[in-house]
PDB file of C-alpha atoms in Angstrom:
ATOM      1  CA  MET X  34     -58.322 -66.553  13.727  1.00  0.00           C
ATOM      2  CA  ARG X  35     -59.526 -63.127  14.367  1.00  0.00           C
ATOM      3  CA  GLY X  36     -57.361 -62.186  17.795  1.00  0.00           C
ATOM      4  CA  LYS X  37     -54.310 -63.532  17.155  1.00  0.00           C
ATOM      5  CA  ALA X  38     -51.252 -61.683  16.408  1.00  0.00           C
ATOM      6  CA  PRO X  39     -49.785 -62.492  12.650  1.00  0.00           C
ATOM      7  CA  ALA X  40     -46.673 -64.452  13.486  1.00  0.00           C
ATOM      8  CA  PRO X  41     -43.082 -63.400  13.176  1.00  0.00           C
ATOM      9  CA  GLU X  42     -40.586 -64.605  10.241  1.00  0.00           C
ATOM     10  CA  ARG X  43     -38.341 -67.046  11.080  1.00  0.00           C
ATOM     11  CA  GLY X  44     -35.354 -65.939  12.972  1.00  0.00           C
ATOM     12  CA  LYS X  45     -36.569 -62.608  14.176  1.00  0.00           C
ATOM     13  CA  THR X  46     -38.965 -62.332  17.554  1.00  0.00           C
ATOM     14  CA  ALA X  47     -41.395 -60.018  18.299  1.00  0.00           C
ATOM     15  CA  PRO X  48     -41.015 -56.380  20.408  1.00  0.00           C
ATOM     16  CA  ALA X  49     -42.963 -57.114  23.615  1.00  0.00           C
ATOM     17  CA  ARG X  50     -45.292 -54.768  23.908  1.00  0.00           C
ATOM     18  CA  GLY X  51     -44.438 -50.798  25.035  1.00  0.00           C
ATOM     19  CA  LYS X  52     -41.190 -51.622  24.676  1.00  0.00           C
ATOM     20  CA  ALA X  53     -38.838 -50.172  21.839  1.00  0.00           C
ATOM     21  CA  ALA X  54     -38.084 -52.284  18.801  1.00  0.00           C
ATOM     22  CA  ALA X  55     -34.247 -53.563  18.917  1.00  0.00           C
ATOM     23  CA  PRO X  56     -31.996 -52.254  15.313  1.00  0.00           C
ATOM     24  CA  GLU X  57     -31.530 -55.090  13.268  1.00  0.00           C
ATOM     25  CA  ARG X  58     -27.898 -56.354  13.073  1.00  0.00           C
ATOM     26  CA  GLY X  59     -26.113 -54.880  10.768  1.00  0.00           C
ATOM     27  CA  THR X  60     -27.192 -51.086  11.659  1.00  0.00           C
ATOM     28  CA  THR X  61     -26.444 -48.941  14.007  1.00  0.00           C
ATOM     29  CA  ALA X  62     -29.076 -47.173  16.073  1.00  0.00           C
ATOM     30  CA  ALA X  63     -28.887 -43.330  17.301  1.00  0.00           C
ATOM     31  CA  PRO X  64     -28.427 -42.713  20.737  1.00  0.00           C
ATOM     32  CA  SER X  65     -30.756 -41.100  22.753  1.00  0.00           C
ATOM     33  CA  ARG X  66     -30.934 -38.252  25.379  1.00  0.00           C
ATOM     34  CA  GLY X  67     -33.054 -38.735  27.757  1.00  0.00           C
ATOM     35  CA  LYS X  68     -36.608 -39.738  27.358  1.00  0.00           C
ATOM     36  CA  THR X  69     -37.975 -40.012  24.319  1.00  0.00           C
ATOM     37  CA  ALA X  70     -40.148 -37.707  22.759  1.00  0.00           C
ATOM     38  CA  ALA X  71     -44.027 -38.857  22.721  1.00  0.00           C
ATOM     39  CA  PRO X  72     -45.309 -39.693  20.062  1.00  0.00           C
ATOM     40  CA  GLY X  73     -46.683 -36.512  17.546  1.00  0.00           C
ATOM     41  CA  LYS X  74     -43.950 -34.113  18.706  1.00  0.00           C
ATOM     42  CA  ALA X  75     -41.045 -33.624  17.733  1.00  0.00           C
ATOM     43  CA  PRO X  76     -37.601 -34.645  20.000  1.00  0.00           C
ATOM     44  CA  GLY X  77     -36.254 -31.675  21.650  1.00  0.00           C
ATOM     45  CA  THR X  78     -39.891 -29.945  22.226  1.00  0.00           C
ATOM     46  CA  GLU X  79     -40.053 -30.551  25.922  1.00  0.00           C
ATOM     47  CA  ARG X  80     -40.836 -27.812  27.799  1.00  0.00           C
ATOM     48  CA  PRO X  81     -38.184 -25.670  29.789  1.00  0.00           C
ATOM     49  CA  GLU X  82     -39.709 -26.288  33.278  1.00  0.00           C
ATOM     50  CA  ALA X  83     -39.320 -30.131  32.555  1.00  0.00           C
ATOM     51  CA  ALA X  84     -35.771 -29.676  31.900  1.00  0.00           C
ATOM     52  CA  LYS X  85     -35.032 -27.919  34.447  1.00  0.00           C
ATOM     53  CA  GLY X  86     -34.996 -30.596  36.930  1.00  0.00           C
ATOM     54  CA  ARG X  87     -32.375 -33.037  34.998  1.00  0.00           C
ATOM     55  CA  ALA X  88     -28.634 -32.273  34.683  1.00  0.00           C
ATOM     56  CA  ARG X  89     -28.157 -31.953  30.768  1.00  0.00           C
ATOM     57  CA  VAL X  90     -24.993 -33.921  29.650  1.00  0.00           C
ATOM     58  CA  LYS X  91     -23.028 -33.153  26.914  1.00  0.00           C
ATOM     59  CA  ALA X  92     -21.494 -35.886  24.856  1.00  0.00           C
ATOM     60  CA  PRO X  93     -17.608 -34.931  23.662  1.00  0.00           C
ATOM     61  CA  ALA X  94     -17.479 -33.502  20.123  1.00  0.00           C
ATOM     62  CA  ALA X  95     -16.394 -36.690  17.804  1.00  0.00           C
ATOM     63  CA  ARG X  96     -13.531 -35.178  15.499  1.00  0.00           C
ATOM     64  CA  PRO X  97     -13.851 -36.834  11.817  1.00  0.00           C
ATOM     65  CA  ALA X  98     -10.845 -38.428  10.115  1.00  0.00           C
ATOM     66  CA  GLY X  99      -8.415 -35.664   9.174  1.00  0.00           C
ATOM     67  CA  GLY X 100     -10.981 -33.085  10.499  1.00  0.00           C
ATOM     68  CA  ARG X 101     -10.216 -29.238  10.777  1.00  0.00           C
ATOM     69  CA  GLY X 102      -6.497 -29.702  12.142  1.00  0.00           C
ATOM     70  CA  PRO X 103      -4.588 -30.074   9.168  1.00  0.00           C
ATOM     71  CA  ALA X 104      -6.915 -27.465   6.987  1.00  0.00           C
ATOM     72  CA  ARG X 105      -6.354 -24.875   9.424  1.00  0.00           C
ATOM     73  CA  ARG X 106      -2.612 -26.050   9.197  1.00  0.00           C
ATOM     74  CA  GLN X 107      -2.672 -25.442   5.348  1.00  0.00           C
ATOM     75  CA  ARG X 108      -4.961 -22.516   5.874  1.00  0.00           C
ATOM     76  CA  THR X 109      -2.640 -20.594   7.656  1.00  0.00           C
ATOM     77  CA  PRO X 110       0.510 -19.489   5.967  1.00  0.00           C
ATOM     78  CA  PHE X 111      -1.826 -18.776   2.638  1.00  0.00           C
ATOM     79  CA  VAL X 112      -3.787 -16.206   4.814  1.00  0.00           C
ATOM     80  CA  LEU X 113      -1.018 -15.035   5.970  1.00  0.00           C
ATOM     81  CA  LEU X 114       0.276 -14.427   2.778  1.00  0.00           C
ATOM     82  CA  VAL X 115      -2.452 -12.732   1.321  1.00  0.00           C
ATOM     83  CA  VAL X 116      -2.649 -10.023   4.861  1.00  0.00           C
ATOM     84  CA  GLY X 117       1.449  -9.342   3.505  1.00  0.00           C
ATOM     85  CA  LEU X 118       0.721  -8.897   0.129  1.00  0.00           C
ATOM     86  CA  LEU X 119      -2.433  -6.702   1.108  1.00  0.00           C
ATOM     87  CA  CYS X 120       0.049  -4.699   3.559  1.00  0.00           C
ATOM     88  CA  GLY X 121       3.209  -4.992   0.773  1.00  0.00           C
ATOM     89  CA  GLY X 122       0.282  -3.297  -1.884  1.00  0.00           C
ATOM     90  CA  LEU X 123      -1.076  -0.954   1.006  1.00  0.00           C
ATOM     91  CA  VAL X 124       3.158   0.708   1.653  1.00  0.00           C
ATOM     92  CA  SER X 125       3.976   0.853  -1.706  1.00  0.00           C
ATOM     93  CA  LEU X 126       1.270   2.974  -2.317  1.00  0.00           C
ATOM     94  CA  LEU X 127       2.207   4.981   0.375  1.00  0.00           C
ATOM     95  CA  LEU X 128       5.424   5.185  -0.918  1.00  0.00           C
ATOM     96  CA  LEU X 129       3.728   6.613  -4.140  1.00  0.00           C
ATOM     97  CA  ASN X 130       1.670   9.167  -3.131  1.00  0.00           C
ATOM     98  CA  THR X 131       4.469  10.420  -1.243  1.00  0.00           C
ATOM     99  CA  MET X 132       6.863  10.424  -4.037  1.00  0.00           C
ATOM    100  CA  LEU X 133       3.643  12.152  -6.511  1.00  0.00           C
ATOM    101  CA  ALA X 134       3.144  14.553  -4.204  1.00  0.00           C
ATOM    102  CA  GLN X 135       6.883  15.619  -3.322  1.00  0.00           C
ATOM    103  CA  ASP X 136       6.959  15.536  -7.335  1.00  0.00           C
ATOM    104  CA  THR X 137       4.038  18.308  -7.847  1.00  0.00           C
ATOM    105  CA  ILE X 138       6.102  20.303  -4.624  1.00  0.00           C
ATOM    106  CA  THR X 139       8.659  20.871  -6.810  1.00  0.00           C
ATOM    107  CA  ASP X 140       6.865  21.190 -10.552  1.00  0.00           C
ATOM    108  CA  ALA X 141       5.266  23.882  -8.182  1.00  0.00           C
ATOM    109  CA  LYS X 142       8.073  26.082  -7.426  1.00  0.00           C
ATOM    110  CA  LEU X 143       9.536  25.281 -10.796  1.00  0.00           C
ATOM    111  CA  ARG X 144       6.613  26.577 -12.335  1.00  0.00           C
ATOM    112  CA  GLU X 145       6.483  29.983  -9.947  1.00  0.00           C
ATOM    113  CA  GLU X 146      10.823  30.241 -10.194  1.00  0.00           C
ATOM    114  CA  ILE X 147      10.150  29.962 -14.502  1.00  0.00           C
ATOM    115  CA  ALA X 148       7.081  32.932 -14.089  1.00  0.00           C
ATOM    116  CA  VAL X 149       9.699  35.025 -12.380  1.00  0.00           C
ATOM    117  CA  ALA X 150      12.281  34.790 -14.571  1.00  0.00           C
ATOM    118  CA  LYS X 151       9.562  35.569 -17.178  1.00  0.00           C
ATOM    119  CA  ARG X 152       8.571  38.514 -15.454  1.00  0.00           C
ATOM    120  CA  GLU X 153      11.916  39.596 -15.613  1.00  0.00           C
ATOM    121  CA  ASN X 154      13.221  38.686 -19.272  1.00  0.00           C
ATOM    122  CA  GLU X 155       9.967  41.007 -19.997  1.00  0.00           C
ATOM    123  CA  LYS X 156      11.074  44.119 -18.357  1.00  0.00           C
ATOM    124  CA  ILE X 157      14.898  43.790 -19.110  1.00  0.00           C
ATOM    125  CA  ASP X 158      13.068  43.801 -22.899  1.00  0.00           C
ATOM    126  CA  GLN X 159      11.060  46.932 -22.132  1.00  0.00           C
ATOM    127  CA  GLU X 160      13.907  48.674 -20.943  1.00  0.00           C
ATOM    128  CA  TYR X 161      16.101  47.914 -24.140  1.00  0.00           C
ATOM    129  CA  GLN X 162      12.701  48.709 -26.125  1.00  0.00           C
ATOM    130  CA  LEU X 163      12.847  52.254 -24.480  1.00  0.00           C
ATOM    131  CA  LYS X 164      16.331  52.822 -24.652  1.00  0.00           C
ATOM    132  CA  THR X 165      16.372  51.517 -28.684  1.00  0.00           C
ATOM    133  CA  GLN X 166      13.380  54.539 -29.211  1.00  0.00           C
ATOM    134  CA  PRO X 167      15.060  57.639 -31.498  1.00  0.00           C
ATOM    135  CA  GLY X 168      14.608  60.095 -28.949  1.00  0.00           C
ATOM    136  CA  ASN X 169      16.015  58.430 -26.331  1.00  0.00           C
ATOM    137  CA  ILE X 170      19.148  57.926 -28.508  1.00  0.00           C
ATOM    138  CA  ALA X 171      19.123  61.535 -29.776  1.00  0.00           C
ATOM    139  CA  LYS X 172      19.199  62.627 -26.279  1.00  0.00           C
ATOM    140  CA  LEU X 173      22.114  60.835 -25.035  1.00  0.00           C
ATOM    141  CA  ALA X 174      23.868  61.897 -28.406  1.00  0.00           C
ATOM    142  CA  GLU X 175      23.425  65.274 -26.896  1.00  0.00           C
ATOM    143  CA  MET X 176      24.426  63.867 -23.312  1.00  0.00           C
ATOM    144  CA  GLN X 177      27.805  62.929 -24.880  1.00  0.00           C
ATOM    145  CA  GLY X 178      28.781  66.052 -26.728  1.00  0.00           C
ATOM    146  CA  GLN X 179      27.068  65.227 -29.969  1.00  0.00           C
ATOM    147  CA  HIS X 180      25.343  67.671 -32.173  1.00  0.00           C
ATOM    148  CA  THR X 181      23.505  67.376 -35.295  1.00  0.00           C
ATOM    149  CA  ASP X 182      24.790  68.438 -38.371  1.00  0.00           C
ATOM    150  CA  TRP X 183      22.128  69.821 -40.620  1.00  0.00           C
ATOM    151  CA  ASP X 184      24.588  71.732 -42.986  1.00  0.00           C
ATOM    152  CA  GLU X 185      26.990  68.629 -44.250  1.00  0.00           C
ATOM    153  CA  VAL X 186      25.582  65.032 -44.914  1.00  0.00           C
ATOM    154  CA  ASN X 187      28.099  62.561 -44.629  1.00  0.00           C
ATOM    155  CA  ALA X 188      27.173  59.387 -46.526  1.00  0.00           C
ATOM    156  CA  TYR X 189      29.465  56.467 -46.048  1.00  0.00           C
ATOM    157  CA  SER X 190      28.622  52.895 -47.661  1.00  0.00           C
ATOM    158  CA  SER X 191      30.921  50.074 -48.408  1.00  0.00           C
ATOM    159  CA  ALA X 192      31.394  50.771 -51.832  1.00  0.00           C
ATOM    160  CA  GLY X 193      33.618  53.296 -51.168  1.00  0.00           C
ATOM    161  CA  ASP X 194      34.262  56.427 -52.517  1.00  0.00           C
ATOM    162  CA  GLN X 195      32.680  56.204 -56.259  1.00  0.00           C
ATOM    163  CA  ALA X 196      28.854  55.020 -54.083  1.00  0.00           C
ATOM    164  CA  SER X 197      29.250  58.129 -53.056  1.00  0.00           C
ATOM    165  CA  GLN X 198      29.476  60.697 -55.837  1.00  0.00           C
ATOM    166  CA  ALA X 199      27.139  61.774 -58.097  1.00  0.00           C
ATOM    167  CA  ASP X 200      26.884  59.692 -60.986  1.00  0.00           C
ATOM    168  CA  PRO X 201      28.914  62.669 -63.210  1.00  0.00           C
ATOM    169  CA  GLN X 202      27.733  61.849 -66.737  1.00  0.00           C
ATOM    170  CA  ARG X 203      24.064  62.856 -65.775  1.00  0.00           C
TER     171      ARG X 203
END
C-alpha cells in the first residue's frame, strides 16, 4: 500500500491535483484578486512590469453598518461648540486686555496730574514760608507806614490791665 493516497473521510472529496481546495461549508473564503502569489512570496509583491499590462479593478469600499456617517454627524456640533467657545474666550481676552490698557493710560494721566498738583502745592508752600519770615514781615510793615517804636513797649494780654502791671508788693 505504499503508492496509494490515504482515503478521504466520508462525505468529503479529495481536491484534484493543481486546483485550490474548496472551502468547507459555513466558512467564507477571502476573495482573491488576480493571480495567486507564488509559493514563498507574499501576496501583492509582484513586479511592477508584470502589473502594467493588466488593468486594476478596485472593489467598491463596503461600509459597515453604523459606519462613520452618524459619528461624523454627532462630532460636528461638538467641534462647532468647542471652536465657538475658543473664539468667545479669545474675544473676551482681547476685550479684557483692551480695558486694562485703557485703565493703565487713565492711571498714567491721573498720576501725572497728581504730580503737577503736588509741585504747585510745594511752590505755594515755599512762597508762604518766604513771606512769613521776620525780615519780610518787617519790610512789609515799613511799607505800610508802621515803624518800630523801641522807646515804648506795649504789652497786651488777655487778663486785662492787671496782668500788664508789675506787682506793686515787690
